[in-house]
Amino acid sequence: MSSRDAILGRIRRSLGASGVDATRLAAVRHRLTETPVNVVPARGQLPAAERVELFVRKASDIFATVARIDHRDDIPAAVADYLRGRNLPQAIRRGEDPRLAGLPWQREAQLAVAIGPSAGQDLAGLSYADAGVAETGTVVLTSGVNNPTTLNFLPDHHIVVVDASTVAGDYETVWADLRRRFGAGAMPRTVNLVTGPSRSADIEETLLLGAHGPRSLHILVVG
Amino acid sequence: MSGSLTSSSFPKNASAALANPPLLKAIAHIEETLVSGRRRAVDALPEFEALRDAGRDIKAHTLKHIDLYLETFERKVVEAGGFVHWAADAAEANRIILEICQATGAHRVTKGKSMITEEVGLNAFLKENGITPVETDLGEYIIQLRGETPSHIIAPAVHVNKEQVAADFRRAHADLDPTRNLDEPVSLLAEARGVLRERFLSADVGITGANFLVAETGSTVIVTNEGNGDLTQILPKTHIVLASIEKVVPTLEDVATIMRLLARSATGQEMSVYTTFSTGPRRADDPDGPEAFHVVLLDNGRSAMLGSEFEDMLRCIRCGACINHCPVYRSIGGHAYGSVYPGPMGSVLTPSLQGLEKSAHLANASTLCGRCESVCPMRIPLPKMLRHWREKEFERHLTPKKARFGLAAWRFLAARPRLYGVATRLAAWSLARLAGKDGALGQVPLAGGWTRWRDLPAPEGGTFRTEWAKRGRK
Ligand code: SF4
């Protein structure tokens, strides 16, 4: 007997249950197709403007920095400002996201923009988040050519753009949106929920930022 | 060396730990960091208690249908282009992982932090077979350099101080400038980041554990703070996930609920920095990510816990709150337990995984004070289960002779009230005579384990029964 059958057999014997019991199958099917929502904290259930304010506050609490800009066209200038403020070279790497591709990058003549996944040589990466989550100041990023996952982890500094209109109160809203875009029960290869810059407290429980991932996380909220 | 400690030598290990002041100092930090952090995070979320109920219910439902959710999870992983392997025990899990590594011709393997690979002893096994896995979580990296095992499930190097880390780095990173300054944690972190970056970029296989397996989507989920788990799973050509069967949950909504409990209970964060869902290998148009994705599902004794008095333990999400709040752990640290999982959760789980014979002492490594259950996000009745193990230990004659003799003598007397009265009066009288002028006993026959660390107050006046009888007469 394969280990698979042995394990499933032992489970069913321990539970005194069968794998073809209609009631059990129906209970499982119901949960997987209806995806019932459990307890959702009230804190994120706010009108749009306050929701975005909560997102900004929560992200700042966990050591992300946040700048608010009015239009996507302001992104290149905001990126250049941030790099200058941190004394970093004017260079950034991004994916092929059309929301980033169509911007007036030529306005920042000094800024070198590379495109594609990171091989570990970049100081700063730029990504477009699918969503923000107000309850914890989290950004949600999905893999693909538009926003390669390596940009979320290899560069020392990560700049993430979030549209204010995509800032949700809670994770459940984000899941519903993922199902709408990718289909029920399907996911992109990688979904990253990022809450602040990388950190470690493994040496004498001293909290330090910039463990293996980015040392800093800068969020640009558009709109 | 901690690597050789076993649960059966718990009493000896515990005595050694009590005589180790640097260890005790290191563990004392847990109060200001993890314990007070949890308190703050819990107080800031009015729904926390309701979330605990929901978390318990999700796991209880899942365990009752776990065979079906595992089958669904397997189907979804395969649909996404991944492979699922089933391992009945530690040896089979190790063999499967070695075979995958060998088939890909892997020489360099990186690892994300994973207690389950500690449980199966994966590192030692791979090393015996010519593959050296590199731990990449900072704490795990430190203890790997030291040849130790984790002393805490979420803070594996909590027992090591920064001077020790500096010495280990000087020894292990011999190619770096010997005059460099390694006085502060920040320079130690920077050095580890630099050294490990190289390892990440050159690894052939990345091995991680999983905090959740999502049946709805076939995703495996890791929750980390450093980002090492992500670099482990996106850079190499092959990503292997080793997870025990009870990690499965039905839906993304269920992940969200338990996620809200996990970091708050573990470190006092509202959310860990990186929560990552991995589903299959990279897609045709993905510019990065692994080309192959394997999930190894481990049983190792868990299926036998279902339907038993220990089933509730399978709700555990490995947050470590019970450990941080345990007065016994806080007195002796994690290594004394001699098992992969320390503290209350370990004392309940270990006998199920490795047999009561090898770990009978663990159920006694508890004062049954109940703090663990009061903070457990999954509402696991840990003290009740510790008592179950004590009963089994006694039934199976695994209790030490002295304790068995004491309990048997007590039973003999308790069944004979008159004799009991005489014996306890005699005992109170002789203890009072043994005590010094301050009324404290520095030494008591048969109770050296107690009086070595504190004095026992000598009884004053009569026994409970004589006092009770006097009062009843008034
Ligand atoms: S038993 Fe409860 S408190 Fe302890 S690690 Fe598991 S979930 Fe956390």
XYZ file of C-alpha atoms and ligand atoms in Angstrom:
705
model
C 0.000 0.000 0.000
C 1.257 3.492 -0.778
C 1.922 5.844 2.116
C -0.839 8.038 0.756
C -3.428 5.285 1.151
C -1.977 4.211 4.485
C -2.177 7.756 5.909
C -5.682 8.431 4.601
C -6.761 4.991 5.860
C -5.366 5.650 9.330
C -7.045 9.061 9.454
C -10.408 7.530 8.550
C -10.020 4.729 11.076
C -9.101 7.199 13.837
C -12.048 9.422 12.969
C -14.374 6.460 12.435
C -15.337 8.138 9.158
C -15.567 7.200 5.506
C -14.188 9.020 2.489
C -17.450 8.631 0.559
C -19.869 9.716 3.287
C -22.269 12.122 1.544
C -22.743 14.377 4.587
C -19.015 14.858 5.080
C -18.454 15.486 1.372
C -21.271 18.029 1.313
C -19.864 19.872 4.347
C -16.473 20.157 2.666
C -17.893 21.183 -0.700
C -20.009 23.841 0.973
C -17.080 25.360 2.803
C -14.859 25.380 -0.280
C -17.424 26.889 -2.646
C -19.219 29.288 -0.287
C -15.954 30.333 1.472
C -17.809 31.670 4.535
C -16.317 34.723 6.230
C -15.431 34.283 9.912
C -14.779 37.161 12.349
C -13.681 40.412 10.676
C -12.352 43.198 12.936
C -14.454 46.360 12.937
C -11.392 48.581 12.773
C -11.075 48.488 8.977
C -14.784 48.962 8.259
C -14.563 52.663 7.464
C -15.569 55.104 4.717
C -12.953 55.352 1.956
C -11.028 58.421 3.146
C -10.692 57.217 6.745
C -9.784 53.752 5.540
C -6.831 55.153 3.631
C -5.831 57.200 6.690
C -5.894 54.054 8.820
C -3.762 52.273 6.216
C -1.193 55.086 6.303
C -1.141 55.125 10.102
C -0.787 51.356 10.414
C 1.972 51.189 7.792
C 3.886 53.973 9.576
C 3.509 52.163 12.911
C 5.489 49.217 11.561
C 8.333 51.362 10.168
C 7.229 51.776 6.563
C 7.388 55.348 5.250
C 4.419 56.673 3.309
C 3.979 59.555 0.850
C 0.660 60.564 -0.676
C 0.520 61.851 -4.251
C -2.400 62.993 -6.383
C -1.727 61.358 -9.741
C 0.203 58.465 -11.233
C 2.144 61.025 -13.253
C 3.691 62.191 -9.979
C 5.316 58.764 -9.392
C 8.652 59.432 -11.183
C 9.235 62.634 -9.192
C 8.257 60.916 -5.927
C 10.693 58.073 -6.663
C 13.531 60.506 -7.476
C 12.775 62.491 -4.280
C 12.891 59.390 -2.147
C 16.223 58.231 -3.593
C 17.707 61.707 -3.090
C 16.434 61.852 0.493
C 18.157 58.558 1.251
C 21.376 59.519 -0.533
C 20.910 56.699 -2.996
C 21.978 56.670 -6.641
C 19.233 57.727 -9.087
C 18.487 54.188 -10.291
C 15.453 51.974 -9.983
C 14.322 48.569 -11.282
C 10.680 47.810 -12.070
C 8.549 45.255 -13.934
C 6.467 45.708 -17.074
C 3.317 46.912 -15.308
C 1.512 49.194 -17.789
C 0.567 51.499 -14.909
C 4.274 52.188 -14.498
C 5.336 51.915 -18.144
C 3.233 54.806 -19.360
C 4.565 57.398 -16.925
C 6.572 60.539 -17.776
C 9.917 59.083 -16.659
C 11.724 61.495 -19.023
C 10.900 64.308 -16.588
C 13.504 62.813 -14.235
C 16.486 62.997 -16.546
C 18.905 61.713 -13.880
C 16.856 58.622 -13.044
C 17.955 55.342 -14.660
C 15.047 52.926 -14.963
C 15.812 49.223 -15.523
C 13.064 46.737 -16.355
C 12.676 43.074 -15.387
C 13.348 40.740 -12.458
C 16.249 41.407 -10.080
C 19.398 39.308 -9.981
C 20.492 40.884 -6.730
C 22.453 43.891 -8.012
C 19.783 46.563 -7.514
C 19.685 49.007 -4.637
C 16.073 50.044 -5.211
C 13.024 48.266 -6.632
C 9.638 49.688 -7.621
C 6.417 47.638 -7.631
C 2.722 48.288 -8.111
C 0.613 46.659 -5.408
C -2.689 44.959 -6.213
C -4.160 46.289 -2.998
C -3.542 47.650 0.462
C -5.102 46.371 3.678
C -5.978 49.068 6.188
C -6.317 46.876 9.294
C -2.570 46.234 9.441
C -0.964 48.604 6.873
C -0.225 45.671 4.558
C 0.434 45.778 0.792
C -0.546 42.880 -1.483
C 1.699 42.010 -4.448
C 1.209 39.280 -7.053
C 3.875 37.631 -9.207
C 4.222 37.955 -12.990
C 6.056 40.034 -15.595
C 4.321 43.170 -14.371
C 5.762 42.946 -10.887
C 8.430 40.249 -10.547
C 8.596 38.752 -7.050
C 12.383 39.158 -6.822
C 11.845 42.959 -6.705
C 10.008 42.522 -3.399
C 12.979 40.885 -1.677
C 16.387 41.461 -3.272
C 16.795 45.279 -3.472
C 17.827 47.097 -0.294
C 14.987 49.574 -0.709
C 11.517 48.751 -1.940
C 9.129 51.409 -3.184
C 5.547 50.192 -3.563
C 2.751 52.126 -5.275
C -0.817 51.590 -4.062
C -3.926 53.181 -5.539
C -6.012 54.654 -2.730
C -9.074 53.127 -4.404
C -7.642 49.617 -3.848
C -7.058 50.031 -0.107
C -9.415 47.509 1.514
C -10.483 47.376 5.126
C -9.614 43.698 5.583
C -7.974 40.658 3.953
C -11.329 39.097 3.055
C -12.028 41.909 0.594
C -8.686 41.190 -1.061
C -9.466 37.463 -1.353
C -12.787 38.250 -3.056
C -10.931 40.451 -5.511
C -8.303 37.748 -6.225
C -11.086 35.254 -6.991
C -12.706 37.722 -9.356
C -9.455 38.297 -11.236
C -7.831 34.867 -11.244
C -10.901 32.623 -10.929
C -12.310 30.733 -7.941
C -9.769 28.398 -6.390
C -6.896 29.755 -8.528
C -3.942 31.896 -7.503
C -0.965 33.503 -9.199
C 2.284 31.628 -8.409
C 3.183 33.970 -5.576
C 1.032 36.306 -3.525
C 3.008 38.441 -1.069
C 1.395 40.222 1.844
C 4.074 42.659 2.989
C 3.749 44.499 6.290
C 6.716 46.812 6.820
C 10.397 46.339 6.024
C 12.247 43.099 6.768
C 13.236 42.675 10.416
C 14.826 40.304 12.892
C 14.974 40.059 16.666
C 17.065 36.901 16.735
C 20.090 38.415 18.519
C 19.267 39.099 22.164
C 15.716 39.981 21.143
C 16.931 43.342 19.814
C 14.633 44.496 17.011
C 16.631 45.348 13.860
C 15.333 46.347 10.444
C 16.731 44.967 7.190
C 17.371 41.292 7.850
C 17.363 39.498 4.481
C 14.693 41.473 2.654
C 14.552 45.247 2.076
C 15.926 47.502 4.797
C 13.283 50.065 3.997
C 9.763 49.982 2.584
C 8.403 53.202 1.095
C 4.744 53.310 0.082
C 3.358 55.814 -2.452
C -0.408 56.147 -2.086
C -1.933 57.524 -5.295
C -5.176 59.513 -5.106
C 26.016 19.926 23.797
C 22.296 20.373 23.445
C 22.143 18.198 20.355
C 22.599 15.142 22.520
C 19.946 15.983 25.099
C 16.998 13.648 25.254
C 13.632 13.931 26.963
C 14.419 10.967 29.181
C 17.219 12.910 30.844
C 14.914 15.851 31.553
C 15.511 15.995 35.341
C 19.268 16.145 34.840
C 18.994 18.696 32.004
C 16.733 20.897 34.099
C 19.185 20.943 37.010
C 21.984 21.949 34.661
C 19.877 24.764 33.218
C 19.027 26.113 36.674
C 22.754 26.430 37.317
C 23.357 28.454 34.106
C 22.953 32.199 34.876
C 23.622 33.545 31.313
C 20.873 31.272 29.999
C 18.441 32.463 32.654
C 19.301 36.095 31.880
C 18.619 35.549 28.193
C 15.258 33.931 28.855
C 14.269 36.698 31.268
C 13.978 39.103 28.276
C 10.918 37.189 27.119
C 8.794 39.050 29.664
C 9.529 42.550 28.252
C 9.481 41.505 24.617
C 7.171 38.652 23.726
C 4.877 38.546 26.750
C 4.189 42.272 27.039
C 4.065 42.576 23.243
C 1.315 39.998 23.097
C -0.607 41.761 25.846
C -0.506 45.086 23.969
C -1.555 43.525 20.658
C -4.406 41.596 22.252
C -5.659 44.665 24.121
C -5.680 46.636 20.862
C -8.069 44.216 19.121
C -11.541 43.970 20.663
C -12.376 40.930 18.523
C -9.451 38.868 19.803
C -11.509 36.500 21.973
C -14.068 36.011 19.190
C -11.205 35.259 16.807
C -9.912 32.622 19.222
C -13.306 30.921 19.148
C -13.369 31.121 15.361
C -9.817 29.770 15.091
C -10.657 26.827 17.325
C -13.810 26.092 15.312
C -11.984 26.248 11.964
C -9.400 23.712 13.117
C -11.981 21.486 14.815
C -14.036 21.365 11.608
C -10.949 20.764 9.503
C -9.703 17.901 11.700
C -13.074 16.154 11.414
C -12.765 16.305 7.609
C -9.000 16.312 7.262
C -8.841 13.356 4.849
C -11.114 15.189 2.413
C -9.316 18.521 2.728
C -5.958 16.832 2.144
C -7.303 15.147 -0.999
C -8.603 18.501 -2.237
C -5.308 20.208 -1.444
C -3.412 17.511 -3.342
C -5.657 17.880 -6.386
C -5.214 21.661 -6.440
C -1.419 21.442 -6.162
C -1.312 19.008 -9.070
C -3.648 21.239 -11.119
C -1.195 24.098 -10.548
C 1.664 21.938 -11.857
C 3.189 20.850 -8.534
C 3.877 17.433 -6.987
C 2.558 16.033 -3.711
C 4.364 13.287 -1.768
C 3.001 11.522 1.317
C 5.398 10.529 4.108
C 4.224 8.208 6.880
C 7.177 8.997 9.134
C 10.384 11.002 9.471
C 12.525 8.485 7.598
C 10.222 8.511 4.597
C 10.078 12.327 4.509
C 13.872 12.528 4.564
C 14.191 9.937 1.829
C 11.702 11.727 -0.434
C 13.490 15.062 -0.001
C 16.899 13.507 -0.645
C 15.593 11.874 -3.823
C 14.250 15.186 -5.122
C 17.576 16.873 -4.363
C 19.527 14.092 -6.074
C 17.237 14.057 -9.115
C 17.888 17.774 -9.649
C 21.632 17.249 -9.119
C 21.544 19.664 -6.204
C 24.674 20.521 -4.250
C 23.558 23.655 -2.517
C 20.387 23.724 -0.471
C 19.009 26.692 1.465
C 16.394 26.365 4.159
C 13.756 28.650 5.595
C 12.959 28.318 9.271
C 10.980 25.128 9.784
C 10.314 23.218 13.000
C 9.092 20.252 11.028
C 12.490 19.724 9.405
C 13.906 19.729 12.949
C 11.312 17.114 13.900
C 12.434 14.753 11.136
C 16.139 15.541 11.567
C 16.481 16.570 7.923
C 19.756 18.500 8.203
C 21.708 15.595 9.679
C 20.230 13.200 7.139
C 21.088 15.381 4.134
C 24.590 15.920 5.459
C 25.172 12.175 5.834
C 24.233 11.948 2.189
C 26.616 14.578 0.940
C 24.293 17.586 0.796
C 24.873 20.487 3.186
C 21.755 22.496 3.868
C 22.267 26.126 4.913
C 19.859 27.569 7.455
C 18.972 31.133 6.471
C 16.814 32.430 9.320
C 19.271 34.429 11.428
C 18.520 32.518 14.623
C 18.661 29.150 12.863
C 21.885 30.135 11.099
C 23.491 30.981 14.458
C 22.551 27.703 16.082
C 23.570 25.740 12.983
C 27.045 27.301 13.289
C 27.063 26.298 16.949
C 25.938 22.740 16.249
C 22.906 23.228 18.466
C 19.172 22.727 18.200
C 16.571 25.512 18.625
C 15.657 26.303 22.230
C 12.401 27.999 21.253
C 10.059 27.371 18.314
C 9.944 30.998 17.162
C 13.151 32.369 18.726
C 15.563 29.486 18.113
C 18.689 31.276 19.403
C 17.099 32.950 22.418
C 19.665 31.233 24.656
C 22.715 32.711 22.845
C 24.175 36.142 23.671
C 25.768 38.569 21.214
C 29.329 37.872 22.377
C 28.812 34.207 21.587
C 27.408 35.074 18.154
C 30.426 37.310 17.459
C 32.807 34.482 18.380
C 30.897 32.036 16.166
C 30.972 34.454 13.214
C 34.726 35.018 13.593
C 35.240 31.276 13.529
C 32.847 30.533 10.642
C 33.599 33.573 8.440
C 37.361 33.206 8.591
C 37.856 34.909 5.204
C 36.592 38.267 6.536
C 38.808 40.961 8.099
C 39.744 39.666 11.581
C 39.859 43.215 12.998
C 36.258 44.014 12.041
C 33.936 45.273 14.752
C 31.239 42.800 15.802
C 30.238 44.397 19.097
C 26.643 45.182 18.305
C 23.725 43.107 17.031
C 23.428 45.449 14.021
C 26.917 44.597 12.738
C 26.270 40.898 13.318
C 23.065 41.119 11.309
C 24.810 42.972 8.478
C 27.499 40.307 8.295
C 24.975 37.451 8.223
C 23.010 39.269 5.519
C 26.098 39.570 3.344
C 27.256 35.984 3.809
C 23.823 34.467 3.285
C 22.989 36.605 0.227
C 25.664 34.667 -1.606
C 24.119 31.360 -0.504
C 20.633 32.379 -1.605
C 21.793 33.319 -5.075
C 23.735 30.094 -5.627
C 21.293 27.542 -4.157
C 19.876 24.735 -6.312
C 17.033 23.761 -3.986
C 15.142 25.759 -1.371
C 13.338 23.970 1.450
C 10.670 25.642 3.584
C 7.987 24.546 5.997
C 4.441 25.889 5.868
C 2.198 27.645 8.348
C -0.859 26.763 6.270
C -1.832 24.515 3.389
C -4.903 25.964 1.676
C -7.251 23.289 0.309
C -9.255 25.794 -1.735
C -6.274 26.894 -3.851
C -3.488 24.335 -3.301
C -1.294 27.102 -1.855
C 1.346 26.682 0.815
C 1.780 29.673 3.104
C 4.805 30.812 5.084
C 4.796 33.601 7.663
C 8.168 35.240 8.408
C 9.793 38.514 9.400
C 13.226 38.386 7.808
C 12.404 37.596 4.179
C 14.756 34.619 4.208
C 11.925 32.169 3.616
C 10.973 34.058 0.464
C 14.514 34.217 -0.887
C 14.704 30.475 -0.157
C 11.629 29.692 -2.187
C 11.847 32.075 -5.157
C 15.526 31.931 -6.140
C 16.444 28.205 -6.531
C 15.144 26.095 -9.419
C 13.300 23.763 -7.049
C 11.129 24.598 -4.059
C 10.326 21.804 -1.602
C 7.750 22.342 1.139
C 7.691 19.949 4.082
C 4.489 20.258 6.120
C 2.620 18.079 8.577
C -0.904 17.079 7.645
C -2.669 19.197 10.276
C -1.477 22.413 8.601
C -4.309 22.153 6.088
C -7.163 24.684 6.339
C -10.137 24.943 4.007
C -10.122 28.487 2.596
C -8.338 31.833 2.342
C -10.912 33.220 4.800
C -9.766 30.616 7.319
C -6.148 31.650 6.782
C -7.115 35.291 7.428
C -8.740 34.416 10.744
C -5.827 32.373 12.039
C -3.323 34.920 10.675
C -4.918 37.535 12.942
C -4.179 35.276 15.922
C -0.743 34.021 14.956
C 1.585 37.037 15.017
C -0.207 38.710 17.912
C 0.193 35.572 20.021
C 3.745 34.892 18.880
C 5.570 38.235 18.973
C 2.915 40.857 19.645
C 3.020 42.046 16.025
C -0.371 42.636 14.413
C 0.942 40.924 11.322
C 4.285 39.350 10.518
C 6.250 41.181 7.824
C 5.913 38.572 5.067
C 2.935 36.284 4.552
C 3.519 34.479 1.280
C 1.224 32.187 -0.709
C 2.990 29.818 -3.133
C 0.917 27.919 -5.672
C 2.695 25.499 -7.991
C 5.882 26.315 -9.928
C 6.412 29.508 -11.955
C 3.916 30.020 -14.787
C 4.821 30.262 -18.455
C 5.106 34.055 -18.364
C 6.623 34.386 -14.871
C 10.085 35.975 -15.000
C 11.116 34.473 -11.651
C 10.155 31.793 -9.149
C 11.034 28.052 -8.994
C 10.624 25.754 -11.989
C 9.552 22.812 -9.833
C 7.333 22.750 -6.754
C 7.062 19.774 -4.389
C 4.977 19.399 -1.245
C 5.810 16.602 1.197
C 2.915 15.827 3.556
C 4.109 14.296 6.814
C 2.032 12.193 9.201
C 4.593 10.995 11.799
C 2.082 9.982 14.468
C -0.567 12.638 13.863
C -3.245 10.427 12.291
C -3.218 8.334 15.476
C -3.913 11.455 17.577
C -7.192 12.043 15.731
C -10.158 10.736 17.687
C -7.997 10.401 20.823
C -7.839 12.573 23.944
C -4.940 14.375 22.222
C -6.792 15.396 19.055
C -7.112 19.020 20.234
C -3.324 19.324 20.152
C -3.528 19.162 16.358
C -5.069 22.638 16.420
C -1.673 24.059 17.443
C -0.350 26.810 15.141
C 3.134 26.861 16.755
C 2.862 30.456 17.955
C 4.910 29.780 21.085
C 2.658 31.775 23.441
C 2.282 28.819 25.815
C 6.074 28.541 25.962
C 6.619 32.257 26.633
C 4.112 32.210 29.478
C 5.258 28.943 31.073
C 6.964 29.346 34.468
C 8.822 26.074 33.950
C 10.209 27.093 30.540
C 11.119 30.464 31.964
C 13.163 28.744 34.668
C 15.047 26.221 32.568
C 14.926 27.265 28.880
C 14.148 25.028 25.937
C 17.055 22.641 25.722
C 16.353 20.958 29.046
C 13.219 19.405 27.563
C 15.469 17.443 25.230
C 12.802 17.423 22.530
C 12.345 19.490 19.385
C 9.248 21.158 20.829
C 9.738 22.667 24.304
C 7.295 24.086 26.834
C 3.703 23.000 27.356
C 2.956 22.338 23.677
C 6.066 20.185 23.456
C 5.256 18.254 26.597
C 1.882 17.335 25.123
C 3.052 16.701 21.578
C 6.375 14.932 22.092
C 5.029 11.755 23.758
C 2.582 11.379 20.831
C 5.390 11.689 18.312
C 8.189 9.724 19.958
C 6.381 7.493 22.456
C 5.739 7.953 26.159
C 8.642 5.697 27.163
C 11.158 8.191 25.818
C 9.458 11.279 27.198
C 7.566 10.296 30.341
C 9.159 13.085 32.389
C 7.824 15.848 30.165
C 4.262 15.707 31.467
C 5.686 16.574 34.869
C 7.557 19.618 33.534
C 4.541 21.714 34.378
C 2.982 23.237 37.446
C -0.459 22.943 35.815
C -0.879 26.655 36.585
C -3.069 27.098 33.524
C -1.340 30.148 32.024
C -0.622 28.257 28.806
C -4.259 27.462 28.167
C -5.296 31.016 29.024
C -3.093 32.452 26.262
C -3.346 29.694 23.643
C -4.972 31.297 20.588
C -6.474 27.954 19.573
C -7.865 27.326 23.074
C -6.048 24.017 23.443
C -6.645 22.537 26.919
C -2.941 21.927 27.564
C -3.131 21.247 31.343
C -5.882 18.683 30.808
C -3.771 16.849 28.256
C -0.690 16.991 30.475
C -2.799 15.304 33.153
C -3.814 12.623 30.612
C -0.153 11.876 30.025
C 0.557 11.759 33.759
C -2.232 9.229 34.178
C -0.867 7.116 31.360
C 2.611 7.402 32.785
C 1.387 6.142 36.163
C -0.724 3.357 34.633
C 2.210 2.154 32.629
C 4.550 2.175 35.610
C 6.770 4.823 34.066
C 6.603 7.023 37.174
C 9.794 6.978 39.265
C 9.762 4.505 42.187
C 9.964 7.188 44.869
C 6.916 9.004 43.538
C 4.984 5.760 43.099
C 5.821 4.777 46.674
C 4.688 8.196 47.938
C 1.420 8.086 46.034
C 0.707 4.504 47.090
C 1.405 5.376 50.730
C -0.897 8.353 50.490
C -3.642 6.194 48.996
C -3.234 3.672 51.825
C -3.568 6.396 54.455
C -6.320 8.352 52.709
C -8.507 5.259 52.777
C -8.020 4.992 56.584
C -9.129 8.328 58.089
C -8.046 7.652 61.653
C -4.599 6.507 60.680
C -4.368 9.490 58.236
C -5.042 11.882 61.131
C -2.325 10.340 63.255
C 0.218 10.293 60.408
C -0.314 13.907 59.315
C -0.186 15.176 62.915
C 3.044 13.317 63.394
C 4.446 14.743 60.137
C 3.490 18.337 61.026
C 5.045 17.950 64.443
C 8.313 16.574 63.148
C 8.589 19.141 60.323
C 8.103 21.962 62.844
C 10.907 20.479 64.947
C 13.163 20.143 61.921
C 12.732 23.816 60.967
C 15.094 26.530 62.107
C 14.013 29.562 64.159
C 12.751 31.381 61.030
C 10.223 28.629 60.437
C 11.806 27.647 57.136
C 13.010 24.215 56.131
C 16.282 24.163 54.227
C 16.156 20.430 53.823
C 13.342 17.927 53.925
C 13.757 14.169 53.634
C 12.597 12.951 50.171
C 12.095 16.532 48.892
C 15.623 17.585 47.942
C 14.385 18.647 44.477
C 12.247 21.304 46.120
C 14.559 22.532 48.867
C 17.656 22.844 46.716
C 16.169 25.987 45.138
C 13.957 27.392 47.910
C 12.987 26.861 51.521
C 9.810 25.101 52.511
C 7.848 26.962 55.203
C 7.420 24.702 58.208
C 3.859 23.909 59.273
C 2.479 26.052 62.086
C -0.172 24.740 64.457
C -2.129 21.604 63.730
C -3.103 19.834 60.516
C -5.956 21.013 58.298
C -8.169 18.307 59.739
C -7.537 19.187 63.373
C -8.063 22.927 62.643
C -11.265 22.171 60.738
C -12.544 19.998 63.539
C -11.791 22.741 66.120
C -13.614 25.391 64.092
C -16.583 23.120 63.496
C -17.012 22.794 67.229
C -17.198 26.575 67.785
S -0.325 25.105 22.032
Fe -1.404 27.023 21.647
S -0.120 28.606 22.575
Fe 1.166 26.761 22.379
S 2.218 26.998 20.420
Fe 0.356 25.812 20.031
S -1.186 27.330 19.436
Fe 0.491 28.459 20.413
